[in-house]
CSV table of C-alpha atoms and ligand atoms in Angstrom, one decimal:
chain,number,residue,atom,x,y,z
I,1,UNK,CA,0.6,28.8,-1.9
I,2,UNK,CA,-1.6,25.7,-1.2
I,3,UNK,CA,-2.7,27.1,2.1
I,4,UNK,CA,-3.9,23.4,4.0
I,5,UNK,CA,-6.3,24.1,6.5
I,6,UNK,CA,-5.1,21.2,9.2
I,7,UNK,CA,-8.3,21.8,10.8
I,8,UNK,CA,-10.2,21.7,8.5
I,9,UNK,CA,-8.8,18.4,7.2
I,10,UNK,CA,-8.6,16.9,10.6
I,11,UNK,CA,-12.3,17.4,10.5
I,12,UNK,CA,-12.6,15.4,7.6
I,13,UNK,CA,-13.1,18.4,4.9
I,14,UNK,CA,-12.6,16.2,1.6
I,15,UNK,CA,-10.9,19.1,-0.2
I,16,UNK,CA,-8.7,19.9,1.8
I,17,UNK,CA,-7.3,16.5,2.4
I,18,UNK,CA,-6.7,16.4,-1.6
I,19,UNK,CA,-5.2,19.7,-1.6
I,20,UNK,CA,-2.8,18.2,1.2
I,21,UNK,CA,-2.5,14.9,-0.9
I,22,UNK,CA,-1.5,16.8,-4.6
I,23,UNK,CA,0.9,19.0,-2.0
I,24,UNK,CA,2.6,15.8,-0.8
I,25,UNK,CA,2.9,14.2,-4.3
I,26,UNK,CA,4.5,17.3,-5.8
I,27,UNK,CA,7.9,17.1,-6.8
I,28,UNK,CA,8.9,20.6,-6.8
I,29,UNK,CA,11.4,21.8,-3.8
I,30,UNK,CA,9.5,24.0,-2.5
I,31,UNK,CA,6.3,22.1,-2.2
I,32,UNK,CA,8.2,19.5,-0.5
I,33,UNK,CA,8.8,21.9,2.3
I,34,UNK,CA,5.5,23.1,2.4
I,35,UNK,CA,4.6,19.3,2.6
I,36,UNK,CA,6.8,18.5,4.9
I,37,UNK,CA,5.3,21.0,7.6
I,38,UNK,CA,1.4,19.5,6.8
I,39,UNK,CA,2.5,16.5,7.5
I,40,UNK,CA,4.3,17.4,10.8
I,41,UNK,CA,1.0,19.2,11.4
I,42,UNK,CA,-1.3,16.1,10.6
I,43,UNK,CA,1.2,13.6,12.8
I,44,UNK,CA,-0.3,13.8,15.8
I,45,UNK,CA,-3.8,13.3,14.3
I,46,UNK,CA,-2.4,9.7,12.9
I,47,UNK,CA,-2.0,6.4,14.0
I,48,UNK,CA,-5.6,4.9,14.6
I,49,UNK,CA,-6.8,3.6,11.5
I,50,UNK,CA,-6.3,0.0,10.2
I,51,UNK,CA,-4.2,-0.2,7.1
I,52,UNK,CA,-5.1,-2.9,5.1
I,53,UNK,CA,-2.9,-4.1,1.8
I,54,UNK,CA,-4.8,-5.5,-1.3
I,55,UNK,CA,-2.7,-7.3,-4.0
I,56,UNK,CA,-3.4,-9.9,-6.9
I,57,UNK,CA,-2.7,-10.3,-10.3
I,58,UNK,CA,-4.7,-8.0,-13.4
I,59,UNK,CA,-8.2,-9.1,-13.1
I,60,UNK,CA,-8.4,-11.3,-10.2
I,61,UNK,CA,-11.4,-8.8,-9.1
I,62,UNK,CA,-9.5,-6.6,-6.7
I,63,UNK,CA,-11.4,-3.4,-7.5
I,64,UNK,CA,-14.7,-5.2,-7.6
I,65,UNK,CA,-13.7,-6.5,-3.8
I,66,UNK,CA,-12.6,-3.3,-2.5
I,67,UNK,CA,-16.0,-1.9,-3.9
I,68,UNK,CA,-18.2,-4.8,-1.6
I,69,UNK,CA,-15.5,-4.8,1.3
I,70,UNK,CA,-15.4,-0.9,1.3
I,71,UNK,CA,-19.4,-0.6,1.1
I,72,UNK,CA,-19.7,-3.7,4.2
I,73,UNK,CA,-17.6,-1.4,6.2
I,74,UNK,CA,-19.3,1.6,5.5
I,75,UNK,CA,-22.4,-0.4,6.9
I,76,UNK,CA,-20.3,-1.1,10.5
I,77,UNK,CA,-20.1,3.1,10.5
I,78,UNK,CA,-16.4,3.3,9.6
I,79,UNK,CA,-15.0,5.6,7.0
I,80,UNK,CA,-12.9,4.2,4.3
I,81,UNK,CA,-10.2,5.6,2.3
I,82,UNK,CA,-9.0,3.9,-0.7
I,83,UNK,CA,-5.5,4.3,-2.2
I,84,UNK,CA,-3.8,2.7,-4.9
I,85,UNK,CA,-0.4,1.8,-6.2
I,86,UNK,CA,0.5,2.8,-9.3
I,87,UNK,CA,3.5,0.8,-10.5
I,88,UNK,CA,3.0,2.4,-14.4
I,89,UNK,CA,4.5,-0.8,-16.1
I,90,UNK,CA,3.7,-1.7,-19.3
I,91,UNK,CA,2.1,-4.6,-17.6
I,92,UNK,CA,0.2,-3.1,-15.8
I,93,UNK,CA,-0.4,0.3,-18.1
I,94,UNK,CA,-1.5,2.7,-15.8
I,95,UNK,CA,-3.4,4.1,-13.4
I,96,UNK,CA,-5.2,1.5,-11.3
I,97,UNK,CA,-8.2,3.2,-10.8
I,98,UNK,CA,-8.1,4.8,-13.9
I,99,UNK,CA,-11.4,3.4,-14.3
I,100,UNK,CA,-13.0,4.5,-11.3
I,101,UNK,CA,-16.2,3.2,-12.4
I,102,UNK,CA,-15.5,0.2,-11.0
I,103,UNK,CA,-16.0,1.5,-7.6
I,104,UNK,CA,-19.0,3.5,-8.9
I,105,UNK,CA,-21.2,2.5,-5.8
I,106,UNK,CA,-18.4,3.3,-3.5
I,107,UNK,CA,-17.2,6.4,-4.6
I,108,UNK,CA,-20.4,8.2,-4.5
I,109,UNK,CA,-20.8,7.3,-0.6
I,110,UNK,CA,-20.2,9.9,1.7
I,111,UNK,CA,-17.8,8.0,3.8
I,112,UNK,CA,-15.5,6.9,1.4
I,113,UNK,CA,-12.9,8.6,-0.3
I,114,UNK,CA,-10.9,7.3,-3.4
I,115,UNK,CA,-7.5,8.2,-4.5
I,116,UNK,CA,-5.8,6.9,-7.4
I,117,UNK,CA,-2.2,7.5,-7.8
I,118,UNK,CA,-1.3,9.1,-10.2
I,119,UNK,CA,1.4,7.5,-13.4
I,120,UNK,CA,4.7,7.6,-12.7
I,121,UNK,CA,7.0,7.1,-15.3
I,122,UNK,CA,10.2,6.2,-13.8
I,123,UNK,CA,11.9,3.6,-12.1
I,124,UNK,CA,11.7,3.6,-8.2
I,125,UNK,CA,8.4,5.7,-8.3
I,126,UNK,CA,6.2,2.6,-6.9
I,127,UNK,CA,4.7,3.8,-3.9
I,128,UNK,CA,4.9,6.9,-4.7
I,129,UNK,CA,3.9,9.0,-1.5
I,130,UNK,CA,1.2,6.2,-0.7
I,131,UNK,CA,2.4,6.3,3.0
I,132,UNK,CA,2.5,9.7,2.9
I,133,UNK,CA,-1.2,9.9,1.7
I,134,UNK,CA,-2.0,7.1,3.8
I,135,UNK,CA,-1.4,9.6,7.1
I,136,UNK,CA,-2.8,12.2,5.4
I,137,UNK,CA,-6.2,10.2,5.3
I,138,UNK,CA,-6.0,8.9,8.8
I,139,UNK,CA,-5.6,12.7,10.3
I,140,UNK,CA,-8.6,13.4,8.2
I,141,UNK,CA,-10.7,10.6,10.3
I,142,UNK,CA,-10.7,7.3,7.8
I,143,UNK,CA,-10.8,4.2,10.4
I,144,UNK,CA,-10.2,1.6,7.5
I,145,UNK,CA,-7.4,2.7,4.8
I,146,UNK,CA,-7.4,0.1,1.9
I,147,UNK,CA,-4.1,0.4,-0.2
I,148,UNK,CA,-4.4,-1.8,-3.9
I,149,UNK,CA,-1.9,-2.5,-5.7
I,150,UNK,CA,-1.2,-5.2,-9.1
I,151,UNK,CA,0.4,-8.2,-8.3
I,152,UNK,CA,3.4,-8.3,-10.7
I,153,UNK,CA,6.5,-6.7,-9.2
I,154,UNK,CA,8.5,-5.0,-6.6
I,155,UNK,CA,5.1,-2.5,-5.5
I,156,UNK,CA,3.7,-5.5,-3.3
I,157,UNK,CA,6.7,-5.3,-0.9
I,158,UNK,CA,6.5,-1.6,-0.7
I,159,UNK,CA,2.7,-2.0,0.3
I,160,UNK,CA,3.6,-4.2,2.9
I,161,UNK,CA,6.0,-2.5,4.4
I,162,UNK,CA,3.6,0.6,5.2
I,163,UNK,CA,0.4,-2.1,6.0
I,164,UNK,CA,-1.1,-3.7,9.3
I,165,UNK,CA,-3.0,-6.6,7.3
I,166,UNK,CA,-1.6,-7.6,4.0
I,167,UNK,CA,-4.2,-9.8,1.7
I,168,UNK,CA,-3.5,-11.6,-1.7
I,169,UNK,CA,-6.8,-12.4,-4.2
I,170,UNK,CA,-7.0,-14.9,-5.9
I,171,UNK,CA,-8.1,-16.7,-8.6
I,172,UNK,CA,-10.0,-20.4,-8.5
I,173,UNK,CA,-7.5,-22.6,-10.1
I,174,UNK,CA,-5.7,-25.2,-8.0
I,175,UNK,CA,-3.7,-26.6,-11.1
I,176,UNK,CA,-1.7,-22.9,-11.7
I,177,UNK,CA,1.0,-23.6,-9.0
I,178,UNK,CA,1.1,-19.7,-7.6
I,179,UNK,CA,-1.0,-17.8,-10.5
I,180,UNK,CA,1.5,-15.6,-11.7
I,181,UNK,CA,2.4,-14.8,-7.8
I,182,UNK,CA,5.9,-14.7,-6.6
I,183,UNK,CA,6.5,-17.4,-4.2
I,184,UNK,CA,8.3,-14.6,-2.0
I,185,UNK,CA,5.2,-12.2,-1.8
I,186,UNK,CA,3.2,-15.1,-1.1
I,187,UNK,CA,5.1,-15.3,2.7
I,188,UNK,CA,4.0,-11.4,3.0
I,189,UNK,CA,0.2,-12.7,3.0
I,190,UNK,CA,-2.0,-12.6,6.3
I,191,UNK,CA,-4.7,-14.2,4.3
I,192,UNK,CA,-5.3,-15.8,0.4
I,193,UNK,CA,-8.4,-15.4,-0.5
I,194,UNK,CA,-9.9,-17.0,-3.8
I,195,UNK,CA,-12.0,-14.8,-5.3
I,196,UNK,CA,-14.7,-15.6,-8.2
I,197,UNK,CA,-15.9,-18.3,-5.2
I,198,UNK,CA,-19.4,-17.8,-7.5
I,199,UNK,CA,-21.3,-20.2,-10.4
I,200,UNK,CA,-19.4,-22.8,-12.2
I,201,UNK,CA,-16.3,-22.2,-10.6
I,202,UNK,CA,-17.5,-23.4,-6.6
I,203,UNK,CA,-15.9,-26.6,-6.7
I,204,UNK,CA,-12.7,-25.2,-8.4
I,205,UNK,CA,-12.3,-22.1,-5.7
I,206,UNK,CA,-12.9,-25.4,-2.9
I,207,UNK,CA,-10.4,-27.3,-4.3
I,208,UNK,CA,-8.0,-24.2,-4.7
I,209,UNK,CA,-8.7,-23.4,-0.9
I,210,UNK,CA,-7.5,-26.6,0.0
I,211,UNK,CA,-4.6,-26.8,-1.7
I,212,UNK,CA,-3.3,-23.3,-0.4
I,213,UNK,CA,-4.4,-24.4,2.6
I,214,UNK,CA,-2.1,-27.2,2.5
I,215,UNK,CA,0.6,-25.1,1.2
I,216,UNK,CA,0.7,-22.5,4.1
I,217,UNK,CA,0.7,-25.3,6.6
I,218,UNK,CA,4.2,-26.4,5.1
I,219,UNK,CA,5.3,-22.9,4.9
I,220,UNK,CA,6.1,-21.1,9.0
I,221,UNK,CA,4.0,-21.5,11.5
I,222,UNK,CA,6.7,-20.0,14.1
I,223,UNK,CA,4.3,-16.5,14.3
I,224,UNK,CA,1.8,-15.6,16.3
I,225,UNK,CA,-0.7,-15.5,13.3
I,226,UNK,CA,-0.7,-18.4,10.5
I,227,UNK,CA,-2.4,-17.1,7.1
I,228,UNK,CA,-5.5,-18.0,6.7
I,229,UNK,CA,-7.1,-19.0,3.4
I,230,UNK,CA,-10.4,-17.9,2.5
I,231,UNK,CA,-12.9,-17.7,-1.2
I,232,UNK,CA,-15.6,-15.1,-1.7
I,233,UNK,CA,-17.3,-14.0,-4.4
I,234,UNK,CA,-17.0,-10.0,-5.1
I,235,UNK,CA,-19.6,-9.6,-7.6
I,236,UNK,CA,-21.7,-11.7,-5.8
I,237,UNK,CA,-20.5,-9.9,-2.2
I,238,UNK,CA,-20.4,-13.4,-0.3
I,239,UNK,CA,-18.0,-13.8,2.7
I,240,UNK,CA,-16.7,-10.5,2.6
I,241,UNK,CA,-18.4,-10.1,6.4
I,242,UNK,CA,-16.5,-13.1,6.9
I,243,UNK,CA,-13.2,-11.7,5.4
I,244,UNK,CA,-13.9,-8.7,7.7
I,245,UNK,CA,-14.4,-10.5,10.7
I,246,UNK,CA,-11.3,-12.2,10.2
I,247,UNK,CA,-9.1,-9.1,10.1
I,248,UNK,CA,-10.8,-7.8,13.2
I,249,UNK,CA,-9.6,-11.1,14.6
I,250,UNK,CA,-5.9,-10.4,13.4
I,251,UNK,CA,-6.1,-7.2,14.7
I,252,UNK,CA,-7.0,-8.2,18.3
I,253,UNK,CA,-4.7,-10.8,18.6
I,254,UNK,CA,-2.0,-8.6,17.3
I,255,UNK,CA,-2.7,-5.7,19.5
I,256,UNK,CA,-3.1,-8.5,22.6
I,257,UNK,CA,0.7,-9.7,21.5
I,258,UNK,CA,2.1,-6.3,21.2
I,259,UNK,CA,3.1,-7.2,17.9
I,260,UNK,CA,1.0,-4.5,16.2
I,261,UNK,CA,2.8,-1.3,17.7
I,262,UNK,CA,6.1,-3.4,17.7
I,263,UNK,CA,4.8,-4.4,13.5
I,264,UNK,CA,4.6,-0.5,13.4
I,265,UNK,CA,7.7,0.8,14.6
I,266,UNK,CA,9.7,-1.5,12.7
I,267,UNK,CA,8.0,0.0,9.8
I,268,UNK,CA,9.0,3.7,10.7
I,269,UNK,CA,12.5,3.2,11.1
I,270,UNK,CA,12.1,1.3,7.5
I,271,UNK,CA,10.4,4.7,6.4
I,272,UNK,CA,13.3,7.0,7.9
I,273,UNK,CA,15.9,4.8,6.5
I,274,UNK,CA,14.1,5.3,3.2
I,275,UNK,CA,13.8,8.8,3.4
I,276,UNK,CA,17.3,9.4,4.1
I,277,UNK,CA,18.2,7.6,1.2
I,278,UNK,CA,15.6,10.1,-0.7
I,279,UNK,CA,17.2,13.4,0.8
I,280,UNK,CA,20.6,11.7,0.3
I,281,UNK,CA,19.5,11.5,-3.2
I,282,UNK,CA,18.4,14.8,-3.7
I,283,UNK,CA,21.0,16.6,-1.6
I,284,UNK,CA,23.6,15.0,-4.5
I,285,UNK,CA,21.3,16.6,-6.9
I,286,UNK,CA,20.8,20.1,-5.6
I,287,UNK,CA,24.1,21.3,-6.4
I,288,UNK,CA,26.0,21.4,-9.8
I,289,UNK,CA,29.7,20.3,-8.6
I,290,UNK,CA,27.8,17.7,-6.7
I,291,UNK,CA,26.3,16.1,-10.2
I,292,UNK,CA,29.6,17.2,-12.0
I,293,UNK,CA,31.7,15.0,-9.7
I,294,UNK,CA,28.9,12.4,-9.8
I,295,UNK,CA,28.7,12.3,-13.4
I,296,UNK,CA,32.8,12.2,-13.4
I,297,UNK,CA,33.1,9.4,-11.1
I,298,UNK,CA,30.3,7.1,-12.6
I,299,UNK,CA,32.5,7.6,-16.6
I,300,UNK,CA,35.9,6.2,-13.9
I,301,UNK,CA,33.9,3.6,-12.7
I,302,UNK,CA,32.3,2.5,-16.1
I,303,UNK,CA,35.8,2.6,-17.5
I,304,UNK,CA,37.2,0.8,-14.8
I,305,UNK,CA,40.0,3.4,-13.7
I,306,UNK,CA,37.9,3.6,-10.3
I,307,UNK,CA,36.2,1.1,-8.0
I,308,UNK,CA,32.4,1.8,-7.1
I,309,UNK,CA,33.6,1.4,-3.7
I,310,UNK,CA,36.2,4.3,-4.0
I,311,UNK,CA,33.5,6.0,-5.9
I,312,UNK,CA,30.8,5.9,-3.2
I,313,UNK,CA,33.4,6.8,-0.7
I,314,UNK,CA,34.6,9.8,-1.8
I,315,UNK,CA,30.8,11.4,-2.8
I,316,UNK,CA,30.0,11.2,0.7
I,317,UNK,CA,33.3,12.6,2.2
I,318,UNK,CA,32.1,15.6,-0.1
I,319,UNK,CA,29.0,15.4,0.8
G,1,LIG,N1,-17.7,-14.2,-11.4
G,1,LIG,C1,-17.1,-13.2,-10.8
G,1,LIG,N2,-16.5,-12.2,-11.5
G,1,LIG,C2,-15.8,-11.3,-10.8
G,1,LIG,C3,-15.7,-11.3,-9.4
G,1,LIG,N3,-15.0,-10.2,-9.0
G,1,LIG,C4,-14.6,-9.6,-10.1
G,1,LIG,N4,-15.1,-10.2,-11.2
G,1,LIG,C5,-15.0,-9.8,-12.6
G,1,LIG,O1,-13.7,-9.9,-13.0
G,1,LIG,C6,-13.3,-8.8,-13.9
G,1,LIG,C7,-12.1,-8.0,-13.3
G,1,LIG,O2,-12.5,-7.4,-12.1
G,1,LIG,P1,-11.7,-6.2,-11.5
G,1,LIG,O3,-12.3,-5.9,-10.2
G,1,LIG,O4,-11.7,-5.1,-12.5
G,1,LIG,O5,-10.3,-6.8,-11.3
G,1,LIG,P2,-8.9,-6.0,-10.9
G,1,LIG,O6,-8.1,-7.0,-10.1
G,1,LIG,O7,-9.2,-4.7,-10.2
G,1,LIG,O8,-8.2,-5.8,-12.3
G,1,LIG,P3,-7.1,-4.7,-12.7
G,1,LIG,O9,-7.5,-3.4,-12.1
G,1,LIG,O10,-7.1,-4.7,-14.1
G,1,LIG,O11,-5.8,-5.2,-12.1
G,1,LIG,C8,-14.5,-7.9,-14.0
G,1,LIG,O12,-15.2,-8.3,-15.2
G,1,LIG,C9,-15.4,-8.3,-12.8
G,1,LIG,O13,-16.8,-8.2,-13.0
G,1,LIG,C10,-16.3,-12.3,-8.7
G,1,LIG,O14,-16.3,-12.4,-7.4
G,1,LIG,N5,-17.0,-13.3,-9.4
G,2,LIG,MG1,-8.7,-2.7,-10.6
């Protein structure tokens, strides 16, 4: 028995809110019941935090700026949760903040709380239960929840998807066209920033501002918001007041334009919708003639004496 004190975690009890997190994250049946009722229990305590998305390619800095950005908004009295992504490919290899010392500074304030996800091995397991974690925090009091993730694959859309203000780092180098970033994530961004804006590489990060600049202004402009594209320098924590103040911007016009909520509730049916593909999943897997006429169906169609269409069908008339 976990026994989650909702009280206690609504109060911002740091233990309890992990003990609720490593509920959530389990994969046994049972716990997913269990987690199921905390976070029915922690629902009505969510909603009023602002979820911010961090992305960018290995080593663009994006620990070091969650470390400055986290501490600066510490300093405005907010509380900050971090979360990461773990997509666990090779690329990547593991656990984001696996190194947690990065965020030394931060994770020894009283205000903050960091939680790294842990490795998932398979396929599909990006994101695993960040949004879930992400609720979790904001029932526990967090105003600012920062979610990081590496820039390399299919984890930036599922950050997206669960964020109010989604933010790309990069690096200073006008000549690499996108810098390893997919031209399609790059249309997710509410801002660019170019990080490492510091020493010998001023001039650079200028020159790589203006050509994004230039690039966004050919890309939509039809919204209510047009990206902005900013430089800072993490290790050297310049502009990140800036960088805040900008997001407090987005967030007031957004809220003005309705857009937030509406932003919001698109996002939960794209949650349920999720989720009943999940249960759908695990419903097919719970019982044995279920797999059995899964496994049967999926030799037909591999050998071609069935359709996948037919296939499909007639699992769900079972089901
Ligand atoms: N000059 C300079 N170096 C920086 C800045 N921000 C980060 N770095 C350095 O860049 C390196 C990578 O920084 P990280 O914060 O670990 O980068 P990351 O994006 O979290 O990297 P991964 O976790 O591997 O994806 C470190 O050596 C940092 O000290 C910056 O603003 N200026
Ligand atoms: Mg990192």
């Amino acid at each position: 028995m976990h026994d989650i004190d909702i009280q206690k975690l609504q109060q911002g009890d740091r233990r309890s809110l992990a003990k609720a997190i490593t509920l959530v994250e389990s994969k046994r049946d049972d716990h997913r019941l269990e987690a199921q009722q905390v976070l029915e229990a922690a629902l009505p305590f969510t909603g009023r935090s602002l979820r911010i998305g961090i992305t960018g390619i290995p080593g663009v800095g994006k620990s070091t700026f969650i470390e400055a950005f986290g501490l600066h908004l510490i300093k405005q009295s907010k509380k900050v949760a971090v979360l990461a992504v773990d997509p666990s490919s090779p690329v990547a290899g593991g656990s984001i903040l696996g190194d947690k010392t990065r965020m030394e500074m931060l994770s020894r304030e009283e205000h903050a709380f960091i939680r790294p996800s842990p490795s998932e091995g398979s396929l599909g397991g990006v994101a695993h239960k960040t949004r879930e974690t992400m609720l979790l925090c904001e029932a526990a009091g967090y105003d600012v929840i920062l979610v990081e993730t590496v820039g390399v694959g299919q984890s930036e859309y599922e950050v997206a998807s669960m964020v109010d203000f989604f933010l790309i780092l990069m690096l200073p180098n006008a000549g690499d066209e996108l810098q390893g970033i997919k031209k399609g994530i790059l249309e997710l961004a509410n801002a660019l920033v170019i990080n490492k804006a510091d020493g010998e590489s001023m001039n650079l990060a200028r020159q790589t501002q203006q050509h994004y600049q230039n690039a966004f202004h050919l890309l939509k402009d039809n919204s209510f918001w047009t990206p902005r594209v900013m430089s800072c320098s993490a290790l050297e924590q310049k502009n990140i007041d800036t960088i805040w103040e900008m997001i407090l911007e987005f967030q007031k016009v957004a809220q003005e334009s309705g857009i937030f909520k509406q932003h919001r509730h698109q996002q939960n049916a794209q949650w349920m919708s999720k989720l009943l593909h999940e249960m759908m999943e695990l419903k097919l897997n719970q019982s044995e003639s279920m797999r059995s006429l899964r496994a049967q169906l999926e030799q037909d169609v591999v050998q071609g004496t069935c359709t996948p269409y037919a296939a499909a069908k007639k699992i769900i008339e079972r089901l």
